[in-house]
Amino acid sequence: MDNETRTLFFAFFNEIGIIAQLSRTALEARLPKGLTLPHFSVVNHLIRVKNGQTPLALAKAFQVPKTTMTHTLNGLVEHGFVEIRPNPEDGRSKTVWLTETGRRFRDAAIKSIDPDIDAFRAQYPEDRIRDLVPSLSEIRALLDANRD
Amino acid sequence: MDNETRTLFFAFFNEIGIIAQLSRTALEARLPKGLTLPHFSVVNHLIRVKNGQTPLALAKAFQVPKTTMTHTLNGLVEHGFVEIRPNPEDGRSKTVWLTETGRRFRDAAIKSIDPDIDAFRAQYPEDRIRDLVPSLSEIRALLDANRD
DNA sequence: CTCCATTGGTACGATATCGCACTAAATAGT
DNA sequence: ACTATTTAGTGCGATATCGTACCAATGGAG
């Protein structure tokens, strides 16, 4: 393979990786101690997408192994942010439901993150982000499909 | 803040996070067992950028805490991929040098990853990636600068 | 109905990541 | 020169991540 091509793709995925790392760190700095990006993401997902999802559905939504999701959900249960109930449609499965405490946690997190978004938006305009998302979404879907 | 704005930025960073995760997993599947993306990245960096860097310089290049870099370098030393020598210019510091084994590891890794890049490139053309990199690079630099 | 392959979830162990505290060397201020 | 501060690296403990093995429920084939 052409070396410049390889360098280009490495540079691309490298930038992606560093942005992921920096944004994650920035977000976690706003969360109460002991809570991580996955904790916030799951709660946010339950609000924005659908409450009462199964653990496996959540694991797939975030592209993590199911054991990792089990661990994340245990943390959320310990904090009282979600409740786990049996799945009436499948005895092997469970469902995950937000609690009022979980909603308050999410609202507080949003409130403390908003200023950071504003600051970032002032330096990198919303419209430019809007232009990037479809490309990234397509790339994400391709990588996901290529995964065996 | 406008809710749609917030959703947009969350979507953006979410796509970034998932791409980072999927690409990392895909790369690590090609590496010998026990070796991770950071291991490969450091070796690659020593070849592409500069041999004989200090651990702290490497930590900064990859935006990880220095303790994490210490851990990664220990793994590389155990595999015989790098040698650590004192830094003649600073008694507190060290320098990291590739070994011949390390070069071979890197060459073999590249060879096994190239087909994946080719497959991806067939679905998402190189030129579109080339267009994305400057924006991502700018965003990475902004996030890095905003980090206190 | 019985068997067997598949599926959802967890227990456990290995290891990656990272914050905190510490040491030793370098540097700045006086 | 002397002291205080900063800097490079490590030891250690906490915890996030993930692979393997396992169990229980499901669903399909006969």
Tab-separated table of C-alpha atoms (C1' of nucleotides) in Angstrom:
chain	number	residue	atom	x	y	z
A	1	MET	CA	0.000	0.000	0.000
A	2	ASP	CA	1.069	3.545	-0.701
A	3	ASN	CA	2.691	4.900	2.397
A	4	GLU	CA	1.008	8.270	2.188
A	5	THR	CA	-2.377	6.613	2.082
A	6	ARG	CA	-1.602	4.612	5.169
A	7	THR	CA	-0.347	7.695	6.963
A	8	LEU	CA	-3.512	9.537	6.076
A	9	PHE	CA	-5.799	6.870	7.524
A	10	PHE	CA	-3.670	6.540	10.631
A	11	ALA	CA	-3.787	10.284	11.088
A	12	PHE	CA	-7.545	10.245	10.722
A	13	PHE	CA	-8.155	7.536	13.314
A	14	ASN	CA	-5.552	9.072	15.554
A	15	GLU	CA	-7.333	12.422	15.599
A	16	ILE	CA	-10.595	10.614	16.269
A	17	GLY	CA	-9.054	8.765	19.170
A	18	ILE	CA	-7.599	11.857	20.765
A	19	ILE	CA	-10.824	13.825	20.410
A	20	ALA	CA	-12.716	10.969	22.023
A	21	GLN	CA	-10.248	10.923	24.876
A	22	LEU	CA	-10.197	14.678	25.446
A	23	SER	CA	-13.973	15.078	25.247
A	24	ARG	CA	-14.500	12.173	27.584
A	25	THR	CA	-12.095	13.591	30.130
A	26	ALA	CA	-13.709	17.024	29.869
A	27	LEU	CA	-17.161	15.600	30.440
A	28	GLU	CA	-16.155	13.398	33.346
A	29	ALA	CA	-14.592	16.394	35.066
A	30	ARG	CA	-18.162	17.773	35.346
A	31	LEU	CA	-19.692	14.615	36.772
A	32	PRO	CA	-19.850	13.725	40.471
A	33	LYS	CA	-16.868	11.658	41.509
A	34	GLY	CA	-17.138	7.992	40.667
A	35	LEU	CA	-19.394	8.530	37.670
A	36	THR	CA	-18.121	8.031	34.165
A	37	LEU	CA	-19.111	8.838	30.618
A	38	PRO	CA	-20.858	5.464	30.190
A	39	HIS	CA	-22.982	6.149	33.285
A	40	PHE	CA	-24.089	9.462	31.898
A	41	SER	CA	-24.534	8.119	28.384
A	42	VAL	CA	-26.826	5.304	29.465
A	43	VAL	CA	-29.040	7.579	31.527
A	44	ASN	CA	-29.152	10.066	28.684
A	45	HIS	CA	-29.987	7.306	26.245
A	46	LEU	CA	-32.871	6.095	28.380
A	47	ILE	CA	-34.301	9.602	28.350
A	48	ARG	CA	-33.653	10.513	24.746
A	49	VAL	CA	-34.241	7.216	23.004
A	50	LYS	CA	-36.350	4.888	25.095
A	51	ASN	CA	-36.874	3.903	28.700
A	52	GLY	CA	-37.117	0.242	29.686
A	53	GLN	CA	-34.485	-1.104	27.303
A	54	THR	CA	-32.803	-4.450	27.888
A	55	PRO	CA	-29.142	-4.529	28.947
A	56	LEU	CA	-28.192	-6.193	25.677
A	57	ALA	CA	-29.895	-3.487	23.631
A	58	LEU	CA	-27.914	-0.896	25.560
A	59	ALA	CA	-24.670	-2.791	25.043
A	60	LYS	CA	-25.301	-2.823	21.309
A	61	ALA	CA	-26.253	0.835	21.229
A	62	PHE	CA	-22.893	1.740	22.760
A	63	GLN	CA	-20.859	-0.953	21.035
A	64	VAL	CA	-19.520	-2.450	24.228
A	65	PRO	CA	-19.402	-6.094	25.345
A	66	LYS	CA	-22.353	-7.142	27.426
A	67	THR	CA	-20.148	-7.758	30.455
A	68	THR	CA	-19.122	-4.129	30.350
A	69	MET	CA	-22.756	-3.049	30.270
A	70	THR	CA	-23.546	-5.277	33.244
A	71	HIS	CA	-20.822	-3.498	35.157
A	72	THR	CA	-22.035	-0.036	34.146
A	73	LEU	CA	-25.625	-0.873	35.065
A	74	ASN	CA	-24.550	-2.172	38.466
A	75	GLY	CA	-22.994	1.208	39.132
A	76	LEU	CA	-26.167	2.994	38.088
A	77	VAL	CA	-28.264	0.754	40.342
A	78	GLU	CA	-25.938	1.442	43.285
A	79	HIS	CA	-26.405	5.154	42.724
A	80	GLY	CA	-30.156	4.663	42.513
A	81	PHE	CA	-30.287	6.110	38.999
A	82	VAL	CA	-31.978	3.121	37.395
A	83	GLU	CA	-34.106	0.153	38.408
A	84	ILE	CA	-33.734	-3.272	36.871
A	85	ARG	CA	-36.936	-5.247	36.411
A	86	PRO	CA	-37.624	-8.618	34.807
A	87	ASN	CA	-38.530	-8.639	31.159
A	88	PRO	CA	-42.139	-9.874	30.932
A	89	GLU	CA	-41.518	-11.027	27.376
A	90	ASP	CA	-38.396	-13.090	28.064
A	91	GLY	CA	-37.455	-14.856	31.286
A	92	ARG	CA	-33.731	-14.646	30.554
A	93	SER	CA	-33.795	-10.925	30.075
A	94	LYS	CA	-34.297	-7.756	32.082
A	95	THR	CA	-35.358	-4.189	31.539
A	96	VAL	CA	-33.720	-0.968	32.724
A	97	TRP	CA	-35.849	1.921	33.998
A	98	LEU	CA	-34.867	5.404	35.032
A	99	THR	CA	-35.661	6.591	38.519
A	100	GLU	CA	-36.492	10.125	39.562
A	101	THR	CA	-32.997	10.333	41.053
A	102	GLY	CA	-31.581	9.316	37.685
A	103	ARG	CA	-33.502	12.111	35.974
A	104	ARG	CA	-32.191	14.653	38.448
A	105	PHE	CA	-28.644	13.398	37.916
A	106	ARG	CA	-29.051	13.827	34.181
A	107	ASP	CA	-30.509	17.318	34.479
A	108	ALA	CA	-27.709	18.422	36.779
A	109	ALA	CA	-25.077	16.973	34.472
A	110	ILE	CA	-26.565	18.718	31.449
A	111	LYS	CA	-26.588	21.973	33.321
A	112	SER	CA	-22.918	21.762	34.231
A	113	ILE	CA	-21.865	20.673	30.753
A	114	ASP	CA	-23.764	23.309	28.798
A	115	PRO	CA	-21.211	26.061	29.486
A	116	ASP	CA	-18.474	23.885	28.064
A	117	ILE	CA	-20.471	23.319	24.924
A	118	ASP	CA	-21.074	27.028	24.650
A	119	ALA	CA	-17.383	27.734	25.022
A	120	PHE	CA	-16.525	25.177	22.385
A	121	ARG	CA	-19.252	26.441	20.081
A	122	ALA	CA	-17.826	29.924	20.294
A	123	GLN	CA	-14.588	28.598	18.818
A	124	TYR	CA	-15.975	26.053	16.411
A	125	PRO	CA	-19.357	27.036	14.991
A	126	GLU	CA	-22.342	24.779	15.260
A	127	ASP	CA	-22.822	24.692	11.500
A	128	ARG	CA	-19.424	23.200	10.897
A	129	ILE	CA	-20.227	20.452	13.388
A	130	ARG	CA	-23.530	19.894	11.660
A	131	ASP	CA	-21.676	19.337	8.410
A	132	LEU	CA	-19.373	16.753	9.942
A	133	VAL	CA	-21.924	14.549	11.634
A	134	PRO	CA	-23.310	12.804	8.535
A	135	SER	CA	-19.841	11.766	7.390
A	136	LEU	CA	-18.919	10.469	10.815
A	137	SER	CA	-22.215	8.674	11.067
A	138	GLU	CA	-21.572	6.971	7.761
A	139	ILE	CA	-18.072	5.939	8.809
A	140	ARG	CA	-19.357	4.620	12.095
A	141	ALA	CA	-21.986	2.563	10.282
A	142	LEU	CA	-19.383	1.146	7.890
A	143	LEU	CA	-17.023	0.126	10.682
A	144	ASP	CA	-19.922	-1.394	12.537
A	145	ALA	CA	-21.000	-3.421	9.491
A	146	ASN	CA	-17.453	-4.625	8.792
A	147	ARG	CA	-17.119	-5.953	12.295
A	148	ASP	CA	-17.535	-9.731	12.298
B	1	MET	CA	-29.224	26.267	25.763
B	2	ASP	CA	-31.253	25.268	22.781
B	3	ASN	CA	-31.973	21.582	23.069
B	4	GLU	CA	-31.312	20.858	19.437
B	5	THR	CA	-27.871	22.420	19.692
B	6	ARG	CA	-27.053	20.265	22.659
B	7	THR	CA	-28.291	17.165	20.891
B	8	LEU	CA	-26.139	17.989	17.898
B	9	PHE	CA	-22.954	18.286	19.913
B	10	PHE	CA	-23.725	15.156	21.867
B	11	ALA	CA	-24.335	13.305	18.629
B	12	PHE	CA	-21.048	14.548	17.256
B	13	PHE	CA	-18.967	13.441	20.217
B	14	ASN	CA	-20.913	10.226	20.434
B	15	GLU	CA	-20.071	9.302	16.849
B	16	ILE	CA	-16.462	10.177	17.523
B	17	GLY	CA	-16.416	7.947	20.590
B	18	ILE	CA	-17.930	4.972	18.818
B	19	ILE	CA	-15.592	5.294	15.831
B	20	ALA	CA	-12.630	5.408	18.197
B	21	GLN	CA	-13.880	2.311	19.954
B	22	LEU	CA	-14.627	0.316	16.804
B	23	SER	CA	-11.365	1.234	15.087
B	24	ARG	CA	-9.371	0.406	18.168
B	25	THR	CA	-11.018	-2.981	18.514
B	26	ALA	CA	-10.466	-3.694	14.827
B	27	LEU	CA	-6.783	-2.834	15.069
B	28	GLU	CA	-6.173	-4.803	18.243
B	29	ALA	CA	-7.708	-7.869	16.619
B	30	ARG	CA	-4.721	-7.830	14.257
B	31	LEU	CA	-2.072	-7.493	16.965
B	32	PRO	CA	-0.431	-10.393	18.809
B	33	LYS	CA	-2.280	-11.225	21.988
B	34	GLY	CA	-1.463	-8.965	24.908
B	35	LEU	CA	-0.590	-5.981	22.756
B	36	THR	CA	-2.837	-2.970	22.572
B	37	LEU	CA	-3.373	0.107	20.454
B	38	PRO	CA	-1.132	2.231	22.715
B	39	HIS	CA	1.701	-0.272	22.300
B	40	PHE	CA	1.445	-0.101	18.546
B	41	SER	CA	0.940	3.659	18.525
B	42	VAL	CA	4.044	4.365	20.556
B	43	VAL	CA	6.250	2.163	18.382
B	44	ASN	CA	4.768	3.725	15.275
B	45	HIS	CA	5.310	7.178	16.688
B	46	LEU	CA	8.977	6.462	17.401
B	47	ILE	CA	9.427	5.438	13.795
B	48	ARG	CA	7.353	8.114	12.122
B	49	VAL	CA	8.049	11.111	14.302
B	50	LYS	CA	11.253	10.681	16.260
B	51	ASN	CA	13.208	7.992	18.044
B	52	GLY	CA	14.636	8.631	21.509
B	53	GLN	CA	11.744	10.651	22.888
B	54	THR	CA	11.209	11.068	26.601
B	55	PRO	CA	8.282	9.269	28.288
B	56	LEU	CA	6.678	12.617	29.094
B	57	ALA	CA	6.850	13.742	25.478
B	58	LEU	CA	5.129	10.530	24.471
B	59	ALA	CA	2.466	10.959	27.133
B	60	LYS	CA	1.737	14.441	25.803
B	61	ALA	CA	1.698	13.277	22.199
B	62	PHE	CA	-1.022	10.763	23.050
B	63	GLN	CA	-2.800	12.885	25.633
B	64	VAL	CA	-2.568	10.333	28.395
B	65	PRO	CA	-1.426	10.743	32.005
B	66	LYS	CA	2.227	10.012	32.500
B	67	THR	CA	1.445	7.045	34.753
B	68	THR	CA	-0.392	5.463	31.860
B	69	MET	CA	2.613	5.976	29.604
B	70	THR	CA	4.908	4.407	32.204
B	71	HIS	CA	2.687	1.353	32.167
B	72	THR	CA	2.617	1.168	28.368
B	73	LEU	CA	6.391	1.551	28.141
B	74	ASN	CA	6.914	-1.210	30.688
B	75	GLY	CA	4.919	-3.500	28.435
B	76	LEU	CA	7.031	-2.524	25.440
B	77	VAL	CA	10.239	-3.139	27.366
B	78	GLU	CA	8.997	-6.574	28.444
B	79	HIS	CA	8.337	-7.435	24.839
B	80	GLY	CA	11.787	-6.165	23.877
B	81	PHE	CA	10.331	-3.582	21.509
B	82	VAL	CA	12.018	-0.575	23.082
B	83	GLU	CA	14.992	0.200	25.297
B	84	ILE	CA	14.947	2.849	27.980
B	85	ARG	CA	18.127	4.823	28.473
B	86	PRO	CA	18.997	7.765	30.713
B	87	ASN	CA	18.547	11.221	29.283
B	88	PRO	CA	22.007	12.785	29.025
B	89	GLU	CA	20.465	16.249	29.145
B	90	ASP	CA	18.363	15.727	32.272
B	91	GLY	CA	19.061	13.390	35.158
B	92	ARG	CA	15.384	13.064	36.079
B	93	SER	CA	14.397	11.983	32.643
B	94	LYS	CA	14.812	9.032	30.289
B	95	THR	CA	14.737	8.333	26.585
B	96	VAL	CA	12.921	5.611	24.678
B	97	TRP	CA	14.605	3.834	21.769
B	98	LEU	CA	13.245	1.306	19.336
B	99	THR	CA	14.927	-2.068	19.053
B	100	GLU	CA	15.203	-4.199	15.946
B	101	THR	CA	12.499	-6.431	17.430
B	102	GLY	CA	10.302	-3.402	17.796
B	103	ARG	CA	10.767	-2.525	14.140
B	104	ARG	CA	9.834	-6.010	13.092
B	105	PHE	CA	6.740	-5.906	15.272
B	106	ARG	CA	5.704	-2.664	13.634
B	107	ASP	CA	6.292	-3.943	10.119
B	108	ALA	CA	4.307	-7.087	10.789
B	109	ALA	CA	1.459	-5.084	12.309
B	110	ILE	CA	1.341	-2.747	9.340
B	111	LYS	CA	1.246	-5.684	6.975
B	112	SER	CA	-1.711	-7.266	8.741
B	113	ILE	CA	-3.613	-3.989	9.026
B	114	ASP	CA	-3.198	-2.810	5.439
B	115	PRO	CA	-5.922	-5.106	4.073
B	116	ASP	CA	-8.405	-3.627	6.544
B	117	ILE	CA	-7.527	-0.148	5.413
B	118	ASP	CA	-7.958	-1.209	1.814
B	119	ALA	CA	-11.352	-2.688	2.577
B	120	PHE	CA	-12.421	0.459	4.361
B	121	ARG	CA	-11.061	2.667	1.610
B	122	ALA	CA	-13.112	0.759	-0.946
B	123	GLN	CA	-16.228	1.827	0.939
B	124	TYR	CA	-15.196	5.291	1.999
B	125	PRO	CA	-12.859	6.991	-0.478
B	126	GLU	CA	-9.519	8.345	0.573
B	127	ASP	CA	-10.360	11.840	-0.630
B	128	ARG	CA	-13.294	12.135	1.716
B	129	ILE	CA	-11.039	11.189	4.602
B	130	ARG	CA	-8.507	13.731	3.432
B	131	ASP	CA	-11.194	16.399	3.604
B	132	LEU	CA	-12.138	15.491	7.159
B	133	VAL	CA	-8.697	15.455	8.749
B	134	PRO	CA	-8.103	19.235	8.892
B	135	SER	CA	-11.416	19.831	10.669
B	136	LEU	CA	-10.757	17.075	13.157
B	137	SER	CA	-7.260	18.341	13.688
B	138	GLU	CA	-8.583	21.793	14.424
B	139	ILE	CA	-11.154	20.433	16.868
B	140	ARG	CA	-8.519	18.335	18.593
B	141	ALA	CA	-6.292	21.370	18.966
B	142	LEU	CA	-9.153	23.427	20.411
B	143	LEU	CA	-10.081	20.791	22.962
B	144	ASP	CA	-6.452	20.426	23.872
B	145	ALA	CA	-6.035	24.153	24.378
B	146	ASN	CA	-9.216	24.430	26.474
B	147	ARG	CA	-7.958	21.763	28.826
B	148	ASP	CA	-6.638	23.296	32.014
C	1	DC	C1'	-42.398	-33.975	24.157
C	2	DT	C1'	-37.425	-34.232	23.881
C	3	DC	C1'	-33.189	-32.739	22.597
C	4	DC	C1'	-30.025	-29.344	21.243
C	5	DA	C1'	-28.397	-25.059	19.592
C	6	DT	C1'	-28.964	-20.227	20.581
C	7	DT	C1'	-29.493	-16.310	23.428
C	8	DG	C1'	-29.452	-12.924	27.685
C	9	DG	C1'	-27.117	-12.225	31.585
C	10	DT	C1'	-23.514	-12.843	35.234
C	11	DA	C1'	-19.109	-14.432	37.846
C	12	DC	C1'	-14.474	-14.244	37.663
C	13	DG	C1'	-9.844	-13.185	36.406
C	14	DA	C1'	-6.574	-10.364	33.693
C	15	DT	C1'	-5.111	-6.081	32.521
C	16	DA	C1'	-5.565	-0.972	31.068
C	17	DT	C1'	-6.288	3.445	32.874
C	18	DC	C1'	-5.647	6.966	36.019
C	19	DG	C1'	-5.454	9.817	40.445
C	20	DC	C1'	-2.575	10.543	44.456
C	21	DA	C1'	1.509	10.575	46.878
C	22	DC	C1'	6.300	10.278	46.717
C	23	DT	C1'	11.464	10.760	45.264
C	24	DA	C1'	15.103	12.873	42.910
C	25	DA	C1'	16.791	16.248	39.795
C	26	DA	C1'	16.538	20.762	37.955
C	27	DT	C1'	15.538	25.601	38.239
C	28	DA	C1'	14.302	30.191	40.228
C	29	DG	C1'	14.658	33.660	43.591
C	30	DT	C1'	17.193	35.827	46.936
D	1	DA	C1'	25.383	29.213	47.833
D	2	DC	C1'	20.667	28.207	49.931
D	3	DT	C1'	16.086	27.429	49.903
D	4	DA	C1'	11.633	26.889	47.613
D	5	DT	C1'	9.313	25.539	43.683
D	6	DT	C1'	8.757	22.983	39.657
D	7	DT	C1'	9.389	18.936	36.877
D	8	DA	C1'	10.130	13.753	35.295
D	9	DG	C1'	9.206	9.499	36.558
D	10	DT	C1'	7.372	5.654	39.557
D	11	DG	C1'	4.655	2.874	43.259
D	12	DC	C1'	0.315	1.946	44.661
D	13	DG	C1'	-4.567	1.473	44.976
D	14	DA	C1'	-9.158	1.980	42.786
D	15	DT	C1'	-11.868	0.912	39.123
D	16	DA	C1'	-13.146	0.367	33.981
D	17	DT	C1'	-12.897	-2.813	30.356
D	18	DC	C1'	-13.256	-7.147	28.385
D	19	DG	C1'	-12.509	-12.328	27.328
D	20	DT	C1'	-13.831	-16.877	28.949
D	21	DA	C1'	-16.685	-19.850	31.069
D	22	DC	C1'	-20.892	-20.660	32.911
D	23	DC	C1'	-26.195	-20.905	33.882
D	24	DA	C1'	-30.951	-20.515	32.724
D	25	DA	C1'	-34.537	-19.590	29.434
D	26	DT	C1'	-35.917	-19.874	24.729
D	27	DG	C1'	-37.038	-21.802	20.351
D	28	DG	C1'	-36.574	-24.961	16.640
D	29	DA	C1'	-36.213	-29.841	14.651
D	30	DG	C1'	-37.553	-34.267	14.804
